[in-house]
Short mmCIF file of C-alpha atoms and ligand atoms in Angstrom, two decimals:
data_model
loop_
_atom_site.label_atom_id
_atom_site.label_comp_id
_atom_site.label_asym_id
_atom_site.label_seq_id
_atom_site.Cartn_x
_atom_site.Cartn_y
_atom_site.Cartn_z
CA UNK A 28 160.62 -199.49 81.15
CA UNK A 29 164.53 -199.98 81.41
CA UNK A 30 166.70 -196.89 79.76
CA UNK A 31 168.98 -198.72 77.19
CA UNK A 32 173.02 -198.87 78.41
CA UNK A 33 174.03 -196.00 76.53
CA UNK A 34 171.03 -193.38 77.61
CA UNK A 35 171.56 -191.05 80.22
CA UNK A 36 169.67 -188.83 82.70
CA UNK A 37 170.71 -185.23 84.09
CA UNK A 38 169.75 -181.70 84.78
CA UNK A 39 170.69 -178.87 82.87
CA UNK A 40 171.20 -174.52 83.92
CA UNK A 41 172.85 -172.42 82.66
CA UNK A 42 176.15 -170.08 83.61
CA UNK A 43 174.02 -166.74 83.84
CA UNK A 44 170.90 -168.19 85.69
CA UNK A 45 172.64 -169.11 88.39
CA UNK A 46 175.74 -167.95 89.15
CA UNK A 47 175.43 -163.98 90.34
CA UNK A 48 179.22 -163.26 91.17
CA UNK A 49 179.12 -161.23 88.57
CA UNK A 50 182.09 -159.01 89.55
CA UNK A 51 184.61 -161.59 90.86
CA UNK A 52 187.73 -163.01 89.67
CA UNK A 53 187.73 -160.79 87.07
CA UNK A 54 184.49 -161.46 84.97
CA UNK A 55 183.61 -158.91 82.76
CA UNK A 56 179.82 -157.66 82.31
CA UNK A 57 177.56 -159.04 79.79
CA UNK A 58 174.88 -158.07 78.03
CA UNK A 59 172.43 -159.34 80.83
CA UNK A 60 174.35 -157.79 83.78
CA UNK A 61 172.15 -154.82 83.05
CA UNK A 62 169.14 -156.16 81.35
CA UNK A 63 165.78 -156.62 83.44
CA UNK A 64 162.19 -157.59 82.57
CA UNK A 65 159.51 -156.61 84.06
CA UNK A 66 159.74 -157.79 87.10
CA UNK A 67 163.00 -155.82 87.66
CA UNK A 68 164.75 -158.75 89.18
CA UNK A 69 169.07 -159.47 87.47
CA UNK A 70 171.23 -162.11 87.81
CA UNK A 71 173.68 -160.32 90.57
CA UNK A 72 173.41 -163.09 92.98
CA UNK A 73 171.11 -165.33 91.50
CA UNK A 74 171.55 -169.02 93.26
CA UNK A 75 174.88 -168.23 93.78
CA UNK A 76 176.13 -171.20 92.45
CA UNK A 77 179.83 -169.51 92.03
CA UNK A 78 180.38 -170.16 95.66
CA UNK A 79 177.97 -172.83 96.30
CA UNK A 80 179.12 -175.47 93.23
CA UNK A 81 180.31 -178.02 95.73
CA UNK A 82 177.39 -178.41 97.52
CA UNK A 83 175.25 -178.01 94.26
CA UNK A 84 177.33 -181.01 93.08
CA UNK A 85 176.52 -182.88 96.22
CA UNK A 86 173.06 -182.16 94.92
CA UNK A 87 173.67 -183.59 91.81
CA UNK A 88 175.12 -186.55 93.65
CA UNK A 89 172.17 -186.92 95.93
CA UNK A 90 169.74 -186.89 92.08
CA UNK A 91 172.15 -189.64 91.19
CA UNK A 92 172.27 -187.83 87.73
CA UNK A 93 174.58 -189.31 85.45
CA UNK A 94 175.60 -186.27 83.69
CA UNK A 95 175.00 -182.19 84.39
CA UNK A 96 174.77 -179.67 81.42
CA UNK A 97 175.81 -176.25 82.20
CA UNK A 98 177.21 -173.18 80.35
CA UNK A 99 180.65 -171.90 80.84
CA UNK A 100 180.29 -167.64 80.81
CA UNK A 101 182.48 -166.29 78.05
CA UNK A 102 183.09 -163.02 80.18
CA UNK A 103 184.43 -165.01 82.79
CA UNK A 104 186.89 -166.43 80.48
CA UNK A 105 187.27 -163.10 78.24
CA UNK A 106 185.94 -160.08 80.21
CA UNK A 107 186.62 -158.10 76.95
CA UNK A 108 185.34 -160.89 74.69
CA UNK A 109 188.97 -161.30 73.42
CA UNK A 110 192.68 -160.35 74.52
CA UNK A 111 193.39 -161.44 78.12
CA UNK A 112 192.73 -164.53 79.45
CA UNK A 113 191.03 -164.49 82.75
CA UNK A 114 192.60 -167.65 84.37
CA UNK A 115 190.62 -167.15 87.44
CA UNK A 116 187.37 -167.88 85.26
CA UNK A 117 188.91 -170.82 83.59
CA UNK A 118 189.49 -172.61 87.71
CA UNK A 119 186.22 -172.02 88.29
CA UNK A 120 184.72 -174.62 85.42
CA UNK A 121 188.22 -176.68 85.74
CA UNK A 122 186.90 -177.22 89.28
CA UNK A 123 183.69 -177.51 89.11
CA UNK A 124 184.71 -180.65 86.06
CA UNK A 125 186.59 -182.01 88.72
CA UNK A 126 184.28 -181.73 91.52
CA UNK A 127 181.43 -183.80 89.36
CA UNK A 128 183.61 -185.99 88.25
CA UNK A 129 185.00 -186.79 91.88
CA UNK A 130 181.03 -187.49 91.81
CA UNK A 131 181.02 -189.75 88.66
CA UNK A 132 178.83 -186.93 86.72
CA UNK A 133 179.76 -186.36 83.49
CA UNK A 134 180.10 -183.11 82.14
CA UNK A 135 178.29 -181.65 79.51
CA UNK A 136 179.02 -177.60 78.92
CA UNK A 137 177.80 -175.57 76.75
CA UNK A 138 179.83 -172.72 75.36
CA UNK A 139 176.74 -169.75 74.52
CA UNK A 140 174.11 -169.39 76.82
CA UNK A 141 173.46 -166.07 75.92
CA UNK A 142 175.75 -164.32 78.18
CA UNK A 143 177.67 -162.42 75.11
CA UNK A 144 180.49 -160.43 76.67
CA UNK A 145 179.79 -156.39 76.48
CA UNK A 146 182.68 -155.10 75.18
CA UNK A 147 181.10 -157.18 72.19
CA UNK A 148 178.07 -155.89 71.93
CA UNK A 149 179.30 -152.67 71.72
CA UNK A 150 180.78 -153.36 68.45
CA UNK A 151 177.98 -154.74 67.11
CA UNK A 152 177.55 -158.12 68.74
CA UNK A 153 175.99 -160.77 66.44
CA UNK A 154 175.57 -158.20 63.68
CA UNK A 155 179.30 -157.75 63.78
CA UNK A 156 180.99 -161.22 61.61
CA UNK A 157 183.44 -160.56 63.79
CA UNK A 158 182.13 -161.52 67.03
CA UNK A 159 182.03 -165.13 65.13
CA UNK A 160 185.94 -165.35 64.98
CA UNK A 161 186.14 -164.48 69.02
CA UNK A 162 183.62 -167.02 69.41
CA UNK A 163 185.66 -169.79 67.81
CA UNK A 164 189.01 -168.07 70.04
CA UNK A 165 186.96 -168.83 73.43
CA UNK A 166 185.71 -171.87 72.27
CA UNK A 167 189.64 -173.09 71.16
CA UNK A 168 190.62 -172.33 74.02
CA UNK A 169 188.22 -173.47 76.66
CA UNK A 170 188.72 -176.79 74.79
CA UNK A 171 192.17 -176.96 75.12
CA UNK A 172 192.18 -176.22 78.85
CA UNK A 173 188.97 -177.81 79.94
CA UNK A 174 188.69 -180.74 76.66
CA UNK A 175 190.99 -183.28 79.16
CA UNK A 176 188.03 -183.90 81.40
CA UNK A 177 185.11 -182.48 79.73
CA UNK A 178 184.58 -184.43 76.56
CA UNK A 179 181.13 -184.00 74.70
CA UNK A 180 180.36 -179.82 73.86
CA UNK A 181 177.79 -178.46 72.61
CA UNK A 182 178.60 -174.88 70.81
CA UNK A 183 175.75 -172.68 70.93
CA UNK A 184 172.43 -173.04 72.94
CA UNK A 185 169.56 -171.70 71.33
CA UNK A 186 169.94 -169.26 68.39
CA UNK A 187 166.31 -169.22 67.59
CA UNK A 188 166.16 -167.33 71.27
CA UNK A 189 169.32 -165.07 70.38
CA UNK A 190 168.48 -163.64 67.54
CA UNK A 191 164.53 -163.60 67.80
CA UNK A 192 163.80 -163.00 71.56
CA UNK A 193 167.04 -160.41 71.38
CA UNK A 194 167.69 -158.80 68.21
CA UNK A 195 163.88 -159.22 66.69
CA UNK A 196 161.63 -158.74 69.51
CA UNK A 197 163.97 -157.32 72.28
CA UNK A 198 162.37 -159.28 74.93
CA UNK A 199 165.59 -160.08 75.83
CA UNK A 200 169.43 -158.66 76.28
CA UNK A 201 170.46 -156.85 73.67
CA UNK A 202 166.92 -155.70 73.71
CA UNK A 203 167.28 -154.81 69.96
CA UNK A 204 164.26 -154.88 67.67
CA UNK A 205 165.45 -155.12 64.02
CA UNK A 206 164.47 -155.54 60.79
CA UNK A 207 164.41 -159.24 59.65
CA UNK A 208 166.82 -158.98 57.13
CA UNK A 209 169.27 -157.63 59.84
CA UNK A 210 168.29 -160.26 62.26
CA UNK A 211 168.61 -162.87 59.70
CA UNK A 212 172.24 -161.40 59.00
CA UNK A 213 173.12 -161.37 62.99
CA UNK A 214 171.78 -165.24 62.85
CA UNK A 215 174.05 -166.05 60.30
CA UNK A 216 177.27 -164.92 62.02
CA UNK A 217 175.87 -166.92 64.85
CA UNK A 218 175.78 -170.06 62.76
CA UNK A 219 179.10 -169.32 61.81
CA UNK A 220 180.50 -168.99 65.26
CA UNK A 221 179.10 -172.46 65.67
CA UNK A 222 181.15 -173.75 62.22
CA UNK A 223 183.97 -171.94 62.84
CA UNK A 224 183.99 -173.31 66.83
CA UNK A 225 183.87 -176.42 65.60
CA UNK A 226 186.30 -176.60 62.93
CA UNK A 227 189.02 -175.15 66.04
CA UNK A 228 187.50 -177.86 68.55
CA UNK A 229 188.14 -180.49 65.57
CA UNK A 230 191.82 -179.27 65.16
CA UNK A 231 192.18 -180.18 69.00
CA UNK A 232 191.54 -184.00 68.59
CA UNK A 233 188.83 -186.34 67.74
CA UNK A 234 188.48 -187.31 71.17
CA UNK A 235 186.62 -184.15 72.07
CA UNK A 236 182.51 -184.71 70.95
CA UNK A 237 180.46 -181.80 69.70
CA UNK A 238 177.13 -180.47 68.65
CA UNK A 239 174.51 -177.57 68.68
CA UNK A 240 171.34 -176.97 70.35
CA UNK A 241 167.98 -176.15 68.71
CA UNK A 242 164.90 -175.30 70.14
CA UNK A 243 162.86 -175.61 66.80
CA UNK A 244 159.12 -174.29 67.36
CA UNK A 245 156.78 -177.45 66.49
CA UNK A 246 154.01 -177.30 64.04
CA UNK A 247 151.29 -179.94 64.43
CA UNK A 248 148.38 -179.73 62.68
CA UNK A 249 145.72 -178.73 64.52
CA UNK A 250 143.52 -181.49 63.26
CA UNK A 251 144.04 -184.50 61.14
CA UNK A 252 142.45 -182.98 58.15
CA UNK A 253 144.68 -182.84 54.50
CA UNK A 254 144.58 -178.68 54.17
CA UNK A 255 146.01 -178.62 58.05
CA UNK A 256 148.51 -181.50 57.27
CA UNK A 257 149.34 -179.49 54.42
CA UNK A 258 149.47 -176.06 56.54
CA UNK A 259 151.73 -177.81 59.42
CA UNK A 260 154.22 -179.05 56.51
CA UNK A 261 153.98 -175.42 55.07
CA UNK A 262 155.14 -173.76 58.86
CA UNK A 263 157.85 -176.22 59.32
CA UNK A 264 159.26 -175.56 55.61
CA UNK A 265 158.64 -171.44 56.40
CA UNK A 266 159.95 -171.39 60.49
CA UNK A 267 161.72 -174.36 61.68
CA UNK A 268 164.37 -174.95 58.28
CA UNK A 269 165.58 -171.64 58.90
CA UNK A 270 167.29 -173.17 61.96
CA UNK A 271 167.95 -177.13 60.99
CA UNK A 272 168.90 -176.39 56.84
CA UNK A 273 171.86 -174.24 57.48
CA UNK A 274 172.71 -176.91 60.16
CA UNK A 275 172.04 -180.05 58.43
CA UNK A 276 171.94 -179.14 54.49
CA UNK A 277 174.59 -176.01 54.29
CA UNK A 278 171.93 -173.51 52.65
CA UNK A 279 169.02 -171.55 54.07
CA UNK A 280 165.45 -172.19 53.14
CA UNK A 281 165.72 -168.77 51.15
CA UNK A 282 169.41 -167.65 50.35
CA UNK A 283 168.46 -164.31 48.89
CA UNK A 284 166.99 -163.29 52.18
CA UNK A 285 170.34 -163.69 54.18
CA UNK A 286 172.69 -161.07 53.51
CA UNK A 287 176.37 -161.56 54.26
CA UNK A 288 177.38 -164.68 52.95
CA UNK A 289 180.51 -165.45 52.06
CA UNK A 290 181.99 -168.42 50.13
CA UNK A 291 183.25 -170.82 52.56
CA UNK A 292 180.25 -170.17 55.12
CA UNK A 293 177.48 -172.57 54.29
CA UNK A 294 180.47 -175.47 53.64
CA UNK A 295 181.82 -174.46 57.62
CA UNK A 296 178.04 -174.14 59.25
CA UNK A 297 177.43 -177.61 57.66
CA UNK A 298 179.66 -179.68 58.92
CA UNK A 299 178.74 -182.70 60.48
CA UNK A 300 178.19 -182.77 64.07
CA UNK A 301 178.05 -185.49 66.96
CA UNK A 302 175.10 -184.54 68.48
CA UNK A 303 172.32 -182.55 68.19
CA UNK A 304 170.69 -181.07 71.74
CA UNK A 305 166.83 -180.61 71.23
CA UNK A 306 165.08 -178.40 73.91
CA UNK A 307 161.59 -178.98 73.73
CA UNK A 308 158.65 -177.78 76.56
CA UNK A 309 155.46 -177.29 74.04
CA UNK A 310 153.96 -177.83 70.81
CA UNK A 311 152.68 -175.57 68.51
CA UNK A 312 149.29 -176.43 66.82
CA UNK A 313 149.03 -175.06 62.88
CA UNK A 314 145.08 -175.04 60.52
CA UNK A 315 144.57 -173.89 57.20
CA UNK A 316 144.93 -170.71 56.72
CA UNK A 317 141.37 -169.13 55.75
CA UNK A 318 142.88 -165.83 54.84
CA UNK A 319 144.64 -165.96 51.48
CA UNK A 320 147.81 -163.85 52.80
CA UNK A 321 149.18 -166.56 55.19
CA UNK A 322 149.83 -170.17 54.51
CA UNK A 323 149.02 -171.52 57.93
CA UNK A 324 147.72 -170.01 61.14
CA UNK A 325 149.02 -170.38 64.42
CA UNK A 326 146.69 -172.02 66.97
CA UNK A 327 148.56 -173.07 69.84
CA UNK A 328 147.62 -169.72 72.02
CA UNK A 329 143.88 -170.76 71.85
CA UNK A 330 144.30 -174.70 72.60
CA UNK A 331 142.55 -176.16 75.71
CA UNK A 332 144.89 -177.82 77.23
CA UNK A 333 147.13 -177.98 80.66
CA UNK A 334 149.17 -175.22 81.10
CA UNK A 335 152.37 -174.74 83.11
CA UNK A 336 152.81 -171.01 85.07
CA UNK A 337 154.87 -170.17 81.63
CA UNK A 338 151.07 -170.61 79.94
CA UNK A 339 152.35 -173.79 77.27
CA UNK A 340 150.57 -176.26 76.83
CA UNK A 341 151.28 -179.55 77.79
CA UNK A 342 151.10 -182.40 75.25
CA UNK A 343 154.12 -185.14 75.47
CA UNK A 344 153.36 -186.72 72.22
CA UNK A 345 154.79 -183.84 70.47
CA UNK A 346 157.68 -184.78 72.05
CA UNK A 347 158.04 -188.24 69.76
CA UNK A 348 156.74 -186.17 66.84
CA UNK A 349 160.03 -183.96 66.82
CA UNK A 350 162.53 -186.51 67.18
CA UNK A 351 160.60 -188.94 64.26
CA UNK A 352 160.63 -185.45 61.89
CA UNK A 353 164.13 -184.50 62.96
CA UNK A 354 165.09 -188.13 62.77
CA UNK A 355 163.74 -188.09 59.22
CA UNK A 356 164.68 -185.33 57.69
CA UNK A 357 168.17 -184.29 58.75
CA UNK A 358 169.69 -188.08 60.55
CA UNK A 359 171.64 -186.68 63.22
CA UNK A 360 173.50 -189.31 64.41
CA UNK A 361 172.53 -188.68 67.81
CA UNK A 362 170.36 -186.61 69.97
CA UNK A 363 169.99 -185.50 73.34
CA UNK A 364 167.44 -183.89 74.80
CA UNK A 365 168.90 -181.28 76.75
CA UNK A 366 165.98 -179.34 78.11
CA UNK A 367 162.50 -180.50 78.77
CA UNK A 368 160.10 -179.34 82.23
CA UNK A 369 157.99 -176.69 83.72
CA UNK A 370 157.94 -173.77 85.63
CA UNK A 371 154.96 -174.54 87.87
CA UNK A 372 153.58 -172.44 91.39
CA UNK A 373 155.61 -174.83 94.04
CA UNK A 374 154.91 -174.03 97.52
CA UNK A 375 157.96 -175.18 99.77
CA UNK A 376 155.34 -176.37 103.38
CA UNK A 377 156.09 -175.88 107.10
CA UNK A 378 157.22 -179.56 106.96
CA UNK A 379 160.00 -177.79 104.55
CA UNK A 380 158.72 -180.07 101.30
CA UNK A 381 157.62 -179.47 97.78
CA UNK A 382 154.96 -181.75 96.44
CA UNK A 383 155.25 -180.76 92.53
CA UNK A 384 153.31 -183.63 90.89
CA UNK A 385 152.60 -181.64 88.04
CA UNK A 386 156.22 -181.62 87.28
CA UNK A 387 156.99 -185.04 87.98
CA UNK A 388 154.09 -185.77 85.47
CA UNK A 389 155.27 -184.22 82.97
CA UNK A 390 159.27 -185.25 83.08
CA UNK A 391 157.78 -188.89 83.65
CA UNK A 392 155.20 -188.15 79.95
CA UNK A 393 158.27 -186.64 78.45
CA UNK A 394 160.83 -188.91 79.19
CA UNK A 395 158.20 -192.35 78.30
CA UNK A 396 157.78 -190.50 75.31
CA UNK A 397 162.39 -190.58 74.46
CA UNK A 398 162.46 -193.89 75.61
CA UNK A 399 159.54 -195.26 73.03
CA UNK A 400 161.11 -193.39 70.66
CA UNK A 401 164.49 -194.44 70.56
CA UNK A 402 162.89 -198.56 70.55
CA UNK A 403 161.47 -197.67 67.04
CA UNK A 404 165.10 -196.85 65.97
CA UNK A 405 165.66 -193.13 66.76
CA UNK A 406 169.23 -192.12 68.29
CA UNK A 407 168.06 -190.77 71.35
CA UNK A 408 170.80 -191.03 73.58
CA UNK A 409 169.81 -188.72 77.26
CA UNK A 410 167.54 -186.05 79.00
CA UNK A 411 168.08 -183.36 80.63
CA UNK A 412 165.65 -182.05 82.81
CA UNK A 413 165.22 -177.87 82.89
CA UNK A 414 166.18 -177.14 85.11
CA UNK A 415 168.46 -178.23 87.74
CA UNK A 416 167.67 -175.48 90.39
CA UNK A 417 164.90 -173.05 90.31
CA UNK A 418 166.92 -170.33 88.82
CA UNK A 419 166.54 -166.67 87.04
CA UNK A 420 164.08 -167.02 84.41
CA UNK A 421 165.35 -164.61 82.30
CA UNK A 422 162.90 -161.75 81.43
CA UNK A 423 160.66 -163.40 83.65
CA UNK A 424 163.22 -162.88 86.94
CA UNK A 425 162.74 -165.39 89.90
CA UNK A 426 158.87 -165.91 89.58
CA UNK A 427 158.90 -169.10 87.43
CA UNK A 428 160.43 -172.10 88.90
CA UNK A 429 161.55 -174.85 87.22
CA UNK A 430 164.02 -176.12 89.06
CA UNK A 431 163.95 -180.07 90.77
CA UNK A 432 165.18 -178.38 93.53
CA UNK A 433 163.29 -175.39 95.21
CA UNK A 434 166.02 -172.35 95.75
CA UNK A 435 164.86 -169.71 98.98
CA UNK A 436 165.85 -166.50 97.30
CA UNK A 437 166.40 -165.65 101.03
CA UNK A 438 168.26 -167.97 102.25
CA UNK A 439 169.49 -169.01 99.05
CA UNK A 440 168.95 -172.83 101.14
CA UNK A 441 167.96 -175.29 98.46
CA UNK A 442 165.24 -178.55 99.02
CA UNK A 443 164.47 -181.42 97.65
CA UNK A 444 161.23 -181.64 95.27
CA UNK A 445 158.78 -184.40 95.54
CA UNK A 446 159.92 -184.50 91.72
CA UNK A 447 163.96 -184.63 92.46
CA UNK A 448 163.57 -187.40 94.32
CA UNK A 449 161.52 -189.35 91.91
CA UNK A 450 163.99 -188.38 89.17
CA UNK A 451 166.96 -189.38 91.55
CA UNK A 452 164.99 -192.80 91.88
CA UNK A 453 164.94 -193.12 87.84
CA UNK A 454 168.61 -192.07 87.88
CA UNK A 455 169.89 -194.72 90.32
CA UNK A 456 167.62 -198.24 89.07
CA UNK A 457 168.01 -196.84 85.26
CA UNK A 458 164.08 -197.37 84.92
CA UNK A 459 161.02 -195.14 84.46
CA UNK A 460 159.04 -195.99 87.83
CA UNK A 461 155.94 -194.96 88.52
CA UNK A 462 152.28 -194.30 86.91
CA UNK A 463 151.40 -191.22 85.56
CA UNK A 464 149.99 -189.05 88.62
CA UNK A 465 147.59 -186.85 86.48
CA UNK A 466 144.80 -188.19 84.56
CA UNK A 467 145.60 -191.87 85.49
CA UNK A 468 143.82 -193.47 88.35
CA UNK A 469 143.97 -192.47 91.43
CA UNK A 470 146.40 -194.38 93.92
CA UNK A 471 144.48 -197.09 95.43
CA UNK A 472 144.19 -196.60 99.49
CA UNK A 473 146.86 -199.01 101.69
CA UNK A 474 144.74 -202.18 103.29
CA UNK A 475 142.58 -201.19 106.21
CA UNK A 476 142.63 -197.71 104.96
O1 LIG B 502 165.41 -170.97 81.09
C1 LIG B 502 165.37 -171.23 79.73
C2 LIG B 502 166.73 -171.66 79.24
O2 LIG B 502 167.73 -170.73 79.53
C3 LIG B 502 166.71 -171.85 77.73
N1 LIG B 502 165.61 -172.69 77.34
C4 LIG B 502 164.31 -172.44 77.88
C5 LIG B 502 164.39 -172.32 79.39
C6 LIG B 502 163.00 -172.07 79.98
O3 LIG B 502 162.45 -170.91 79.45
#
């Protein structure tokens, strides 16, 4: 299967996850600098990609990926979140841009990766509207420095994970666990950040490309029977348009809900965009509902089916479902996938190798699955593999790695994956080699085996 001329392959991370330098050149703390899971582990040195970028790019160079997503860190830029600039942050991306593209990797950053600056926070963070206008202030003027070289964006990553993992559940930084109606109002400022970023990245030129990231949660039915068809339809209308409408139609699946709004909003959150990123790693399987006080019920915890260390399921297939749904119902005019992969238990051997066929399984499933898509007419236009780098898993610390290259959290030395150097393969002759490793047939032994 040949990739089309205009698809391309890379590797995503993000600023936080790998970085650590978390006091030099002037960065100011973020919400994360201080925030642990359980495991106790932080992102103070992380893969310490701040001083290791040119070799990491080397990296990159040796996966023969043709383009590298990675977040810029707002603090680094604005250690207050607004006021100074910190030039010294702003050299750090400028020469990392230059450094991949002395490699011939494009560059692909992303603005929000969760890394809100602290000073922010502490007046209110994405409850605060204001925290939208210093959003669209970074994002001007990151543009304007960085737009020369760096030409596609993408504004926010996430917000399903900002506002429910940190202001609903508090599994992650801020930690906050709020009512829905105020985590519905912090998720509205967030959308605006993302309208009002893009209207200032608009007023910079139309050469510079931009888009959001969603991470929709994806209700299949569970089986192929009307009332679950019905039930899946019903989840999608009730979870995943609260993240796509605003996005794609300019009004929320239930306006009265959303406090805040102001005229103007829904017009700047709507506007169009050049890309959508999709991160997508499992499905979510929806029945019936045989209560009477839900519409659907969530199945995919109780599924049989493989499972990668982060315990979701496996099941490419969903993977084609998403993009024909999003395709349908909202026409982006392109999309990216800009995460897919698995965290799975790699073992680096004496003989200094990784042999993670799981994960080149499922990037090979995953990526069959774009490619066959975008031949029945979908704009799919790249993947990104998640991750890069093994890297810090967020509330999960070092423990899940996901990374198509193994990081030793010792050394901090970094190795090649049986899976990176499939992927580099793919990269270089533009085609998806191989057969699929699990549940095909077995490799047949050489002659005279
Ligand atoms: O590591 C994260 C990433 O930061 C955002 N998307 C999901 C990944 C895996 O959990």
């Amino acid at each position: 299967m040949k990739l089309p001329d205009d698809f391309i392959l890379g590797a995503s991370t993000s600023a936080f996850q790998i970085e650590g330098a978390l006091e030099e050149d002037g960065r100011g703390p973020s919400i994360w600098d201080h925030f642990s899971g359980p495991s106790g582990d932080t992102g103070a040195v992380a893969c310490d990609h701040y001083h290791r970028y040119e070799t990491d790019v080397e990296w990159m160079s040796r996966l023969n990926l043709h383009a590298y997503r990675f977040s810029i860190a707002w603090p680094r830029i604005f250690p207050r979140g607004e006021g100074q600039v910190n030039s010294k942050g702003l050299d750090f991306y400028s020469r990392l841009i230059d450094k991949l593209l002395e490699h011939d990797i494009q560059p692909w950053p992303t603005l929000y990766h969760w890394d809100l600056p602290l000073a922010l926070e502490e007046k209110g963070g994405w409850e605060n509207r204001e925290t939208a206008h210093r959003f669209a202030d970074y994002a001007e003027l990151v543009v304007s420095k960085l737009g020369d070289r760096a030409t596609n964006w993408f504004t926010l990553n996430e917000p399903w994970s900002t506002i429910v993992l940190g202001y609903q559940t508090g599994q992650h930084a801020p930690g906050k666990k709020l009512p829905t109606c105020q985590a519905l109002k912090a998720s509205h400022h967030l959308f605006l950040a993302h309208g009002q970023a893009l209207r200032r990245i608009r007023s910079l030129g139309s050469e510079h490309k931009a888009g959001i990231i969603l991470n929709p949660w994806i209700p299949l039915p569970l089986t192929r029977s009307e009332e679950d068809l019905e039930a899946a339809k019903r989840a999608w209308k009730e979870q995943v348009s609260w993240w796509f409408d605003p996005i794609f139609a300019g009004r929320y699946p239930d306006e009265n809900s959303v406090r805040g709004i102001r005229e103007g909003d829904m017009k700047l959150i709507s506007q169009p965009i050049d890309h959508l990123g999709l991160n997508m790693y499992f499905p979510g399987f929806v029945r019936a509902s045989r209560k009477h006080d839900h519409s659907y019920e969530d199945y995919g915890p109780v599924v049989t089916l493989p499972r990668s260390e982060m315990g979701w399921p496996t099941y490419p297939a969903c993977l084609s479902f998403l993009l024909q749904e999003v395709d349908r119902r909202y026409s982006p005019p392109s999309v990216y996938i800009t995460e897919n992969g698995c965290a799975t238990p790699d073992l680096l051997s004496d003989r200094g190798e990784v042999h993670d066929l799981y994960r080149q399984d499922y990037i090979r499933a995953h990526l069959k699955e774009a490619l066959e898509t975008r031949e029945q007419g979908v704009p799919v236009k790249g993947y990104f593999v998640w991750s890069l780098m093994d890297n810090f898993e967020w509330d999960q610390g070092y423990g899940k790695r996901f990374g198509l290259l193994n990081v030793d959290y010792d050394s901090l030395n970094r190795t090649m994956k049986r899976s990176g150097d499939w992927y580099s393969q793919v990269c270089l002759r533009r085609e998806l080699l191989g057969e699929p490793l699990l549940g095909g047939e077995p490799p047949s032994p050489p002659p005279g085996y």
